Amino acid sequence: MGLVVQKYGGSSVADAEGIKRVAKRIVEAKKNGHQVVVVVSAMGDTTDELIDLAEQVSPMPAGREFDMLLTAGERISMALLAMAIKNLGHAAQSFTGSQAGVITDAVHGKARIIDVTPGRIQQSVDSGNIAIVAGFQGVSQDSKDITTLGRGGSDTTAVALAAALNAEVCEIYTDVDGVFTADPRVVKKARKIDWISFEDMLELAASGSKVLLHRCVEYARRYNIPIHVRSSFSGLRGTWVSNEPQGDQSMEHAIISGVAHDTSEAKVTVVGVPDKPGEAATIFRAISDAEINIDMIVQNVSAASTGLTDISFTLPKAEGRKAVEALERTKARVGFDSLRYDDQIAKISLVGAGMKTNPGVTATFFEALSNAGVNIELISTSEIRISVVTRADDVNEAVRAVHSAFGLDSENDEAVVYGGTGR
Ligand code: ADP
Ligand code: ASP
Ligand code: MG
């Protein structure tokens, strides 16, 4: 039997009991004859607590020190997990990201993996150990400093290691039974998906379904690593994410894969932009120079009487202040009137490859929102996704309404959430 990579998220190792429960599960895989490499996240809400702590000390901590602080969370869980496994009579060794050969670029807070050289991990499992690797971290090739991969980055560590070690499968253990047609914390009638394509999973992840990180799915698709998302609290089979369904993985011919929502973004509106060539270019060059990634953009037609237009775009809340400061600096050059910043928004997205060939989908989506009394502020589409921005207060109701309107509600099982605070 081959090598498996298992990743356990923070809610699965939230306390000592959780660590012991997970240790038993890992030992089972080893007893079944597999070589086992485990990637582990920080315990419970540790990462958020470390962020809160840093903010109390400094409003804008330096990226290098911030990363050094956050990686401590995963060091704690990896060492405890190795101890718990040894206590069950099995050999285990823990490794930091850097020791495991996770090499990244030098962008603190959202580093990209550029290479994985897992020699020490391979050696460790070849000599009979279970190897435990700290997720979410690496080391920069250039600066030699410790980096982090962005929130939820342990998913990416797991897939990257699975690719480098030629693993049979990458198992992502979390606090729900798999990928559902909507977040089970919001929609009790969400259905578990047996199999989903990389393509649809990429859009769901990009639209805010945090059960899998977007970069992790990108990586899995590039190296063709099948992912099995499942609960660490139950023995149920979860969701397979891969190119094609295998064996008895039922392929559902659904038009829609699911509904995703995201409340982590804010909206910036540049009011009163002169309607002439070059203005949008100046605005978005300033945003790009500040290394801010934007999501949706909308420009209205200009009012004939004034020749002025408004441009709105969305971006991660965490980058809001930086964006507003960067735009203020262009004010004289662009000649806009004012800036509006709104962080009380939500994005709701409908995803499914089937919408390419089903023209009624957009109308049904908008009708569902209208029937729920939800106002739409921005719209954007791709071939297999429609997204809208609404008020943050409306998000739960909007997601439920859309989920029902597309017949996604399950008749019986209530989706179970086993742990986590949803933070
Ligand atoms: P972990 O700590 O294991 O990394 P996360 O909190 O990052 O777990 O991801 C699991 C959570 O993702 C679930 O508890 C659930 O609330 C949320 N989630 C959002 N959308 C979905 C979805 N479509 N299917 C399953 N879970 C989802
Ligand atoms: N501990 C990190 C976070 O909370 C990484 C992870 O859990 O994947 O974002
Ligand atoms: Mg996660």
CSV table of C-alpha atoms and ligand atoms in Angstrom, one decimal:
chain,number,residue,atom,x,y,z
A,1,MET,CA,0.0,0.0,0.0
A,2,GLY,CA,1.1,3.5,-0.8
A,3,LEU,CA,1.6,6.7,1.0
A,4,VAL,CA,-1.3,8.9,2.2
A,5,VAL,CA,-1.2,12.5,3.2
A,6,GLN,CA,-3.8,13.4,5.9
A,7,LYS,CA,-4.5,17.0,6.9
A,8,TYR,CA,-6.3,17.9,10.1
A,9,GLY,CA,-7.8,21.4,10.5
A,10,GLY,CA,-7.9,23.5,13.6
A,11,SER,CA,-11.3,22.4,14.8
A,12,SER,CA,-10.2,18.7,14.6
A,13,VAL,CA,-7.4,19.4,17.1
A,14,ALA,CA,-9.1,22.1,19.2
A,15,ASP,CA,-8.1,20.6,22.6
A,16,ALA,CA,-6.2,17.7,24.2
A,17,GLU,CA,-9.1,15.3,23.6
A,18,GLY,CA,-9.2,16.3,19.9
A,19,ILE,CA,-5.5,15.6,19.5
A,20,LYS,CA,-5.9,12.2,21.1
A,21,ARG,CA,-8.9,11.3,18.9
A,22,VAL,CA,-7.0,12.4,15.8
A,23,ALA,CA,-3.9,10.4,16.9
A,24,LYS,CA,-6.0,7.2,17.0
A,25,ARG,CA,-7.3,7.8,13.6
A,26,ILE,CA,-3.8,8.4,12.2
A,27,VAL,CA,-2.6,5.2,13.9
A,28,GLU,CA,-5.4,3.2,12.2
A,29,ALA,CA,-4.2,4.4,8.8
A,30,LYS,CA,-0.7,3.2,9.7
A,31,LYS,CA,-2.0,-0.1,10.9
A,32,ASN,CA,-3.8,-0.6,7.6
A,33,GLY,CA,-0.4,-0.7,6.0
A,34,HIS,CA,0.0,2.9,4.7
A,35,GLN,CA,2.9,5.2,5.0
A,36,VAL,CA,1.3,8.2,6.7
A,37,VAL,CA,2.3,11.9,6.4
A,38,VAL,CA,0.1,14.2,8.5
A,39,VAL,CA,-0.3,18.0,8.0
A,40,VAL,CA,-1.7,19.8,11.0
A,41,SER,CA,-3.2,23.2,11.6
A,42,ALA,CA,-3.0,25.3,14.7
A,43,MET,CA,-5.4,24.2,17.6
A,44,GLY,CA,-8.9,25.7,17.4
A,45,ASP,CA,-8.9,29.5,17.0
A,46,THR,CA,-5.2,29.9,18.0
A,47,THR,CA,-4.3,31.7,14.8
A,48,ASP,CA,-7.0,34.3,15.4
A,49,GLU,CA,-5.9,34.7,19.0
A,50,LEU,CA,-2.3,35.3,17.9
A,51,ILE,CA,-3.6,37.9,15.4
A,52,ASP,CA,-5.6,39.7,18.1
A,53,LEU,CA,-2.5,39.7,20.3
A,54,ALA,CA,-0.3,41.2,17.6
A,55,GLU,CA,-2.9,44.0,17.0
A,56,GLN,CA,-2.8,44.9,20.7
A,57,VAL,CA,1.0,45.4,20.5
A,58,SER,CA,1.2,47.1,17.1
A,59,PRO,CA,-1.5,48.2,14.6
A,60,MET,CA,0.7,47.4,11.5
A,61,PRO,CA,3.2,44.6,12.5
A,62,ALA,CA,6.0,43.9,10.2
A,63,GLY,CA,5.3,40.9,7.9
A,64,ARG,CA,8.4,39.0,8.9
A,65,GLU,CA,7.6,39.1,12.6
A,66,PHE,CA,3.9,38.5,12.1
A,67,ASP,CA,4.7,35.3,10.2
A,68,MET,CA,7.1,34.2,12.8
A,69,LEU,CA,4.4,34.7,15.4
A,70,LEU,CA,1.6,32.9,13.5
A,71,THR,CA,3.7,29.8,12.6
A,72,ALA,CA,4.0,29.2,16.4
A,73,GLY,CA,0.4,27.9,16.4
A,74,GLU,CA,1.2,25.0,14.1
A,75,ARG,CA,4.4,24.2,16.0
A,76,ILE,CA,2.3,23.6,19.1
A,77,SER,CA,-0.1,21.2,17.5
A,78,MET,CA,2.5,19.2,15.5
A,79,ALA,CA,4.6,18.5,18.7
A,80,LEU,CA,1.5,17.6,20.7
A,81,LEU,CA,0.2,15.3,18.0
A,82,ALA,CA,3.5,13.5,17.7
A,83,MET,CA,3.5,13.0,21.5
A,84,ALA,CA,0.0,11.6,21.4
A,85,ILE,CA,0.9,9.1,18.7
A,86,LYS,CA,4.0,8.0,20.6
A,87,ASN,CA,1.8,7.5,23.6
A,88,LEU,CA,-0.2,5.0,21.5
A,89,GLY,CA,3.0,3.0,20.9
A,90,HIS,CA,3.8,4.3,17.4
A,91,ALA,CA,6.8,6.2,16.2
A,92,ALA,CA,6.2,9.8,15.1
A,93,GLN,CA,8.4,12.8,14.3
A,94,SER,CA,7.2,16.4,13.8
A,95,PHE,CA,8.7,18.8,11.3
A,96,THR,CA,8.3,22.5,10.7
A,97,GLY,CA,7.4,23.6,7.1
A,98,SER,CA,11.0,24.6,6.6
A,99,GLN,CA,12.3,21.2,7.8
A,100,ALA,CA,9.8,19.5,5.5
A,101,GLY,CA,11.2,21.3,2.5
A,102,VAL,CA,8.3,23.7,1.8
A,103,ILE,CA,10.1,26.5,-0.2
A,104,THR,CA,8.2,29.7,-0.9
A,105,ASP,CA,8.6,33.1,-2.4
A,106,ALA,CA,9.3,36.0,0.1
A,107,VAL,CA,5.8,37.5,0.2
A,108,HIS,CA,4.9,37.5,3.9
A,109,GLY,CA,1.3,36.7,4.8
A,110,LYS,CA,0.5,35.1,1.4
A,111,ALA,CA,3.6,33.4,0.2
A,112,ARG,CA,3.4,31.0,-2.7
A,113,ILE,CA,5.0,27.6,-2.7
A,114,ILE,CA,7.6,27.4,-5.4
A,115,ASP,CA,9.2,24.0,-4.6
A,116,VAL,CA,8.8,21.1,-2.2
A,117,THR,CA,11.9,19.1,-1.3
A,118,PRO,CA,10.6,16.5,1.1
A,119,GLY,CA,13.7,14.4,1.6
A,120,ARG,CA,13.5,14.4,5.4
A,121,ILE,CA,9.9,13.4,5.3
A,122,GLN,CA,10.5,10.6,2.9
A,123,GLN,CA,13.4,9.4,5.1
A,124,SER,CA,11.3,9.6,8.2
A,125,VAL,CA,8.4,7.5,6.8
A,126,ASP,CA,10.8,5.0,5.2
A,127,SER,CA,12.3,4.3,8.6
A,128,GLY,CA,8.8,3.6,10.0
A,129,ASN,CA,7.7,6.9,11.5
A,130,ILE,CA,4.5,8.7,11.0
A,131,ALA,CA,5.7,12.2,9.9
A,132,ILE,CA,3.8,15.2,11.2
A,133,VAL,CA,4.3,18.5,9.3
A,134,ALA,CA,3.3,22.0,10.4
A,135,GLY,CA,0.8,23.4,7.9
A,136,PHE,CA,0.5,26.9,6.5
A,137,GLN,CA,4.2,27.7,6.6
A,138,GLY,CA,7.4,27.6,4.6
A,139,VAL,CA,10.7,29.3,4.2
A,140,SER,CA,11.6,31.8,1.6
A,141,GLN,CA,14.3,30.8,-0.9
A,142,ASP,CA,15.6,34.3,-1.2
A,143,SER,CA,15.4,35.9,2.3
A,144,LYS,CA,15.6,32.6,4.2
A,145,ASP,CA,12.9,34.0,6.4
A,146,ILE,CA,9.9,32.0,7.7
A,147,THR,CA,6.7,32.7,5.6
A,148,THR,CA,3.0,31.9,5.9
A,149,LEU,CA,0.7,30.8,3.0
A,150,GLY,CA,-2.4,32.9,3.9
A,151,ARG,CA,-5.4,31.9,6.0
A,152,GLY,CA,-6.4,28.3,5.5
A,153,GLY,CA,-3.0,27.6,4.0
A,154,SER,CA,-2.6,24.1,5.6
A,155,ASP,CA,-4.8,22.8,2.8
A,156,THR,CA,-2.2,23.9,0.3
A,157,THR,CA,0.7,22.4,2.4
A,158,ALA,CA,-1.1,19.1,2.3
A,159,VAL,CA,-1.7,19.0,-1.4
A,160,ALA,CA,1.8,20.2,-2.2
A,161,LEU,CA,3.3,17.5,0.0
A,162,ALA,CA,1.0,14.9,-1.6
A,163,ALA,CA,2.3,15.9,-5.0
A,164,ALA,CA,5.9,15.9,-4.0
A,165,LEU,CA,5.7,12.5,-2.2
A,166,ASN,CA,3.6,11.0,-5.0
A,167,ALA,CA,0.8,10.2,-2.6
A,168,GLU,CA,-2.1,8.0,-3.5
A,169,VAL,CA,-4.6,10.5,-2.1
A,170,CYS,CA,-4.7,13.7,0.0
A,171,GLU,CA,-7.3,13.4,2.7
A,172,ILE,CA,-8.6,16.7,4.2
A,173,TYR,CA,-10.2,16.1,7.6
A,174,THR,CA,-12.4,18.8,8.9
A,175,ASP,CA,-15.5,19.5,11.0
A,176,VAL,CA,-18.2,18.6,8.4
A,177,ASP,CA,-18.8,15.4,6.4
A,178,GLY,CA,-17.5,16.8,3.1
A,179,VAL,CA,-18.3,19.5,0.6
A,180,PHE,CA,-21.9,20.4,0.7
A,181,THR,CA,-24.2,22.3,-1.7
A,182,ALA,CA,-23.9,25.3,0.7
A,183,ASP,CA,-22.2,26.0,4.0
A,184,PRO,CA,-23.9,23.6,6.5
A,185,ARG,CA,-23.6,26.3,9.2
A,186,VAL,CA,-26.0,28.4,7.1
A,187,VAL,CA,-28.2,25.9,5.3
A,188,LYS,CA,-29.3,22.9,7.5
A,189,LYS,CA,-30.8,21.3,4.4
A,190,ALA,CA,-27.5,21.4,2.4
A,191,ARG,CA,-26.6,18.1,0.7
A,192,LYS,CA,-23.3,16.4,0.8
A,193,ILE,CA,-21.7,16.1,-2.7
A,194,ASP,CA,-20.2,12.7,-3.4
A,195,TRP,CA,-17.9,13.8,-6.2
A,196,ILE,CA,-17.1,17.3,-7.6
A,197,SER,CA,-14.8,18.3,-10.5
A,198,PHE,CA,-11.7,20.4,-9.9
A,199,GLU,CA,-13.3,23.0,-12.1
A,200,ASP,CA,-16.5,23.5,-10.0
A,201,MET,CA,-14.5,23.1,-6.7
A,202,LEU,CA,-12.2,25.9,-7.8
A,203,GLU,CA,-15.1,28.3,-8.4
A,204,LEU,CA,-16.7,27.4,-5.1
A,205,ALA,CA,-13.4,27.9,-3.2
A,206,ALA,CA,-12.7,31.2,-5.0
A,207,SER,CA,-16.3,32.3,-4.1
A,208,GLY,CA,-15.7,31.8,-0.3
A,209,SER,CA,-16.5,28.1,0.5
A,210,LYS,CA,-13.7,27.9,3.0
A,211,VAL,CA,-13.9,24.1,3.3
A,212,LEU,CA,-11.0,24.0,0.7
A,213,LEU,CA,-8.7,26.8,-0.1
A,214,HIS,CA,-8.6,28.0,-3.7
A,215,ARG,CA,-4.8,27.6,-4.0
A,216,CYS,CA,-5.0,24.1,-2.7
A,217,VAL,CA,-7.5,23.1,-5.4
A,218,GLU,CA,-5.4,24.8,-8.1
A,219,TYR,CA,-2.4,22.8,-7.0
A,220,ALA,CA,-4.3,19.6,-6.9
A,221,ARG,CA,-5.6,20.1,-10.4
A,222,ARG,CA,-2.2,21.0,-11.7
A,223,TYR,CA,-0.6,17.8,-10.3
A,224,ASN,CA,-3.8,15.7,-10.6
A,225,ILE,CA,-3.9,14.8,-6.9
A,226,PRO,CA,-7.4,13.5,-5.9
A,227,ILE,CA,-8.6,15.1,-2.7
A,228,HIS,CA,-11.0,13.4,-0.2
A,229,VAL,CA,-12.7,15.9,2.1
A,230,ARG,CA,-14.2,14.2,5.1
A,231,SER,CA,-15.0,14.6,8.8
A,232,SER,CA,-12.4,13.7,11.5
A,233,PHE,CA,-15.4,13.2,13.8
A,234,SER,CA,-17.3,10.5,11.9
A,235,GLY,CA,-16.3,7.5,9.8
A,236,LEU,CA,-18.5,8.5,6.8
A,237,ARG,CA,-17.2,8.7,3.3
A,238,GLY,CA,-16.8,12.4,2.3
A,239,THR,CA,-16.5,14.2,-1.0
A,240,TRP,CA,-14.0,13.3,-3.7
A,241,VAL,CA,-12.6,16.1,-5.7
A,242,SER,CA,-10.9,15.0,-8.9
A,243,ASN,CA,-10.8,15.2,-12.7
A,244,GLU,CA,-13.2,12.3,-13.3
A,245,PRO,CA,-15.4,10.3,-10.9
A,246,GLN,CA,-13.8,6.9,-10.0
A,247,GLY,CA,-15.4,3.5,-9.4
A,248,ASP,CA,-18.6,4.0,-7.4
A,249,GLN,CA,-18.2,7.7,-6.8
A,250,SER,CA,-21.6,8.8,-8.1
A,251,MET,CA,-21.5,11.6,-10.6
A,252,GLU,CA,-24.4,13.8,-10.1
A,253,HIS,CA,-25.7,15.4,-13.3
A,254,ALA,CA,-26.6,18.5,-11.4
A,255,ILE,CA,-26.7,21.8,-13.3
A,256,ILE,CA,-25.7,23.6,-10.1
A,257,SER,CA,-22.9,22.4,-7.8
A,258,GLY,CA,-23.6,24.7,-5.0
A,259,VAL,CA,-24.1,28.2,-3.5
A,260,ALA,CA,-21.1,29.9,-1.8
A,261,HIS,CA,-21.0,33.1,0.3
A,262,ASP,CA,-18.3,35.3,1.4
A,263,THR,CA,-18.4,38.1,4.0
A,264,SER,CA,-14.6,38.8,4.0
A,265,GLU,CA,-14.7,41.5,1.3
A,266,ALA,CA,-15.4,45.2,1.3
A,267,LYS,CA,-16.5,47.6,-1.5
A,268,VAL,CA,-14.8,50.7,-2.5
A,269,THR,CA,-16.6,53.3,-4.7
A,270,VAL,CA,-14.7,56.0,-6.5
A,271,VAL,CA,-17.3,58.7,-6.9
A,272,GLY,CA,-17.3,61.2,-9.8
A,273,VAL,CA,-14.6,60.0,-12.0
A,274,PRO,CA,-14.2,62.0,-15.3
A,275,ASP,CA,-15.4,59.8,-18.1
A,276,LYS,CA,-12.2,59.9,-20.3
A,277,PRO,CA,-9.5,57.4,-21.3
A,278,GLY,CA,-6.8,56.5,-18.7
A,279,GLU,CA,-8.8,57.1,-15.5
A,280,ALA,CA,-9.5,53.5,-14.7
A,281,ALA,CA,-6.0,52.6,-15.6
A,282,THR,CA,-4.6,55.2,-13.1
A,283,ILE,CA,-6.9,53.9,-10.4
A,284,PHE,CA,-6.2,50.3,-10.8
A,285,ARG,CA,-2.4,50.8,-11.3
A,286,ALA,CA,-2.4,52.4,-7.9
A,287,ILE,CA,-4.2,49.4,-6.4
A,288,SER,CA,-1.9,47.0,-8.1
A,289,ASP,CA,1.2,48.9,-7.0
A,290,ALA,CA,0.0,48.5,-3.4
A,291,GLU,CA,-0.1,44.7,-4.1
A,292,ILE,CA,-3.9,44.5,-3.5
A,293,ASN,CA,-5.9,41.8,-5.3
A,294,ILE,CA,-9.4,43.0,-6.4
A,295,ASP,CA,-12.4,40.8,-7.2
A,296,MET,CA,-15.4,42.4,-8.9
A,297,ILE,CA,-15.4,45.7,-10.7
A,298,VAL,CA,-18.4,47.7,-11.9
A,299,GLN,CA,-18.3,51.0,-13.8
A,300,ASN,CA,-21.6,52.8,-14.4
A,301,VAL,CA,-22.4,54.7,-17.6
A,302,SER,CA,-21.7,58.4,-17.0
A,303,ALA,CA,-24.5,60.8,-16.6
A,304,ALA,CA,-24.7,62.8,-19.8
A,305,SER,CA,-25.1,66.1,-18.0
A,306,THR,CA,-22.0,65.8,-15.9
A,307,GLY,CA,-19.6,63.5,-17.8
A,308,LEU,CA,-18.8,61.8,-14.5
A,309,THR,CA,-19.0,58.2,-13.6
A,310,ASP,CA,-18.7,56.0,-10.5
A,311,ILE,CA,-16.4,53.0,-10.3
A,312,SER,CA,-16.9,50.3,-7.6
A,313,PHE,CA,-14.8,47.3,-6.8
A,314,THR,CA,-14.5,44.7,-4.1
A,315,LEU,CA,-11.4,43.6,-2.3
A,316,PRO,CA,-10.5,41.7,0.9
A,317,LYS,CA,-11.5,43.7,4.0
A,318,ALA,CA,-8.0,43.3,5.4
A,319,GLU,CA,-6.6,45.4,2.4
A,320,GLY,CA,-9.3,48.1,2.7
A,321,ARG,CA,-7.2,50.7,4.5
A,322,LYS,CA,-4.2,50.2,2.2
A,323,ALA,CA,-6.5,50.6,-0.9
A,324,VAL,CA,-8.1,53.8,0.4
A,325,GLU,CA,-4.7,55.3,1.2
A,326,ALA,CA,-3.4,54.4,-2.2
A,327,LEU,CA,-6.4,56.0,-4.0
A,328,GLU,CA,-6.3,59.2,-1.9
A,329,ARG,CA,-2.8,59.7,-3.4
A,330,THR,CA,-4.2,59.6,-6.9
A,331,LYS,CA,-7.0,62.0,-6.2
A,332,ALA,CA,-5.4,65.1,-7.8
A,333,ARG,CA,-4.3,63.2,-10.9
A,334,VAL,CA,-7.7,61.4,-11.5
A,335,GLY,CA,-9.8,64.3,-10.3
A,336,PHE,CA,-12.6,62.2,-8.7
A,337,ASP,CA,-14.9,63.7,-6.1
A,338,SER,CA,-14.7,61.3,-3.2
A,339,LEU,CA,-14.2,57.7,-2.0
A,340,ARG,CA,-16.7,55.5,-0.3
A,341,TYR,CA,-15.7,52.5,1.7
A,342,ASP,CA,-18.3,49.9,2.8
A,343,ASP,CA,-17.4,46.7,4.7
A,344,GLN,CA,-21.0,45.7,5.4
A,345,ILE,CA,-21.4,43.6,2.2
A,346,ALA,CA,-21.6,40.0,1.3
A,347,LYS,CA,-21.0,38.1,-1.9
A,348,ILE,CA,-23.3,35.3,-2.9
A,349,SER,CA,-22.3,33.0,-5.8
A,350,LEU,CA,-24.0,30.2,-7.7
A,351,VAL,CA,-21.6,27.7,-9.2
A,352,GLY,CA,-22.1,24.9,-11.7
A,353,ALA,CA,-20.7,23.8,-15.1
A,354,GLY,CA,-24.3,23.1,-16.2
A,355,MET,CA,-25.2,26.8,-16.3
A,356,LYS,CA,-23.2,27.1,-19.6
A,357,THR,CA,-26.0,25.4,-21.4
A,358,ASN,CA,-29.0,26.4,-19.2
A,359,PRO,CA,-30.2,29.9,-20.1
A,360,GLY,CA,-32.8,30.2,-17.3
A,361,VAL,CA,-30.3,30.0,-14.4
A,362,THR,CA,-29.6,33.8,-14.1
A,363,ALA,CA,-33.3,34.7,-14.1
A,364,THR,CA,-34.1,32.0,-11.4
A,365,PHE,CA,-31.2,33.3,-9.3
A,366,PHE,CA,-32.4,36.9,-9.4
A,367,GLU,CA,-36.0,35.9,-8.8
A,368,ALA,CA,-35.0,34.0,-5.7
A,369,LEU,CA,-33.2,37.0,-4.3
A,370,SER,CA,-36.1,39.3,-5.2
A,371,ASN,CA,-38.7,37.0,-3.5
A,372,ALA,CA,-36.5,37.1,-0.4
A,373,GLY,CA,-36.5,40.9,-0.5
A,374,VAL,CA,-32.7,41.0,-1.1
A,375,ASN,CA,-31.3,43.9,-3.0
A,376,ILE,CA,-28.5,43.4,-5.5
A,377,GLU,CA,-25.7,45.9,-5.5
A,378,LEU,CA,-23.1,44.4,-8.0
A,379,ILE,CA,-23.2,41.5,-10.4
A,380,SER,CA,-20.4,39.6,-12.0
A,381,THR,CA,-20.3,36.3,-14.0
A,382,SER,CA,-18.0,33.7,-15.4
A,383,GLU,CA,-18.9,30.8,-17.6
A,384,ILE,CA,-19.8,28.6,-14.6
A,385,ARG,CA,-20.6,31.2,-11.9
A,386,ILE,CA,-22.9,34.1,-11.1
A,387,SER,CA,-22.0,36.3,-8.2
A,388,VAL,CA,-23.9,39.2,-6.6
A,389,VAL,CA,-23.0,41.6,-3.8
A,390,THR,CA,-25.7,42.3,-1.2
A,391,ARG,CA,-26.0,43.8,2.3
A,392,ALA,CA,-24.1,41.6,4.8
A,393,ASP,CA,-27.3,41.4,7.0
A,394,ASP,CA,-29.1,39.6,4.1
A,395,VAL,CA,-26.5,36.9,3.5
A,396,ASN,CA,-28.0,33.9,5.3
A,397,GLU,CA,-31.5,34.5,4.0
A,398,ALA,CA,-30.2,35.0,0.5
A,399,VAL,CA,-28.2,31.8,0.5
A,400,ARG,CA,-31.1,29.8,1.8
A,401,ALA,CA,-33.5,31.3,-0.8
A,402,VAL,CA,-31.2,30.5,-3.7
A,403,HIS,CA,-30.4,27.0,-2.4
A,404,SER,CA,-34.2,26.2,-2.3
A,405,ALA,CA,-34.9,27.9,-5.6
A,406,PHE,CA,-32.5,25.5,-7.4
A,407,GLY,CA,-34.0,22.4,-5.7
A,408,LEU,CA,-30.8,21.7,-3.7
A,409,ASP,CA,-32.5,21.3,-0.3
A,410,SER,CA,-32.3,17.7,1.0
A,411,GLU,CA,-35.4,16.0,2.2
A,412,ASN,CA,-34.1,14.3,5.2
A,413,ASP,CA,-30.6,14.5,6.6
A,414,GLU,CA,-29.7,17.7,8.4
A,415,ALA,CA,-26.1,18.6,7.6
A,416,VAL,CA,-24.0,18.0,10.7
A,417,VAL,CA,-21.4,20.5,12.0
A,418,TYR,CA,-19.2,18.6,14.5
A,419,GLY,CA,-17.0,21.4,15.9
A,420,GLY,CA,-15.4,24.7,15.3
A,421,THR,CA,-16.6,28.1,16.1
A,422,GLY,CA,-17.0,29.2,12.4
A,423,ARG,CA,-14.6,32.0,13.1
B,1,ADP,P1,-10.6,23.4,9.1
B,1,ADP,O1,-10.4,24.0,10.5
B,1,ADP,O2,-10.8,21.9,9.2
B,1,ADP,O3,-9.6,23.9,8.1
B,1,ADP,P2,-12.5,25.3,8.0
B,1,ADP,O4,-13.2,26.1,9.0
B,1,ADP,O5,-11.4,26.0,7.3
B,1,ADP,O6,-12.0,23.9,8.7
B,1,ADP,O7,-13.5,24.7,6.9
B,1,ADP,C1,-14.6,24.0,7.3
B,1,ADP,C2,-15.8,24.9,7.3
B,1,ADP,O8,-16.1,25.3,6.0
B,1,ADP,C3,-17.1,24.2,7.7
B,1,ADP,O9,-17.2,24.1,9.1
B,1,ADP,C4,-18.2,25.0,7.1
B,1,ADP,O10,-18.8,25.9,8.0
B,1,ADP,C5,-17.4,25.8,6.0
B,1,ADP,N1,-18.0,25.7,4.7
B,1,ADP,C6,-18.3,26.7,3.8
B,1,ADP,N2,-18.9,26.3,2.7
B,1,ADP,C7,-18.9,24.9,2.8
B,1,ADP,C8,-19.4,23.9,1.9
B,1,ADP,N3,-19.9,24.2,0.7
B,1,ADP,N4,-19.3,22.6,2.3
B,1,ADP,C9,-18.8,22.3,3.5
B,1,ADP,N5,-18.3,23.2,4.4
B,1,ADP,C10,-18.4,24.5,4.0
B,2,ASP,N1,-3.9,28.0,11.2
B,2,ASP,C1,-4.0,28.7,9.9
B,2,ASP,C2,-5.3,29.5,9.9
B,2,ASP,O1,-6.1,29.5,10.8
B,2,ASP,C3,-3.9,27.8,8.7
B,2,ASP,C4,-4.9,26.7,8.6
B,2,ASP,O2,-5.6,26.5,9.5
B,2,ASP,O3,-5.0,26.2,7.5
B,2,ASP,O4,-5.6,30.1,8.9
B,3,MG,MG,-9.5,25.4,6.6
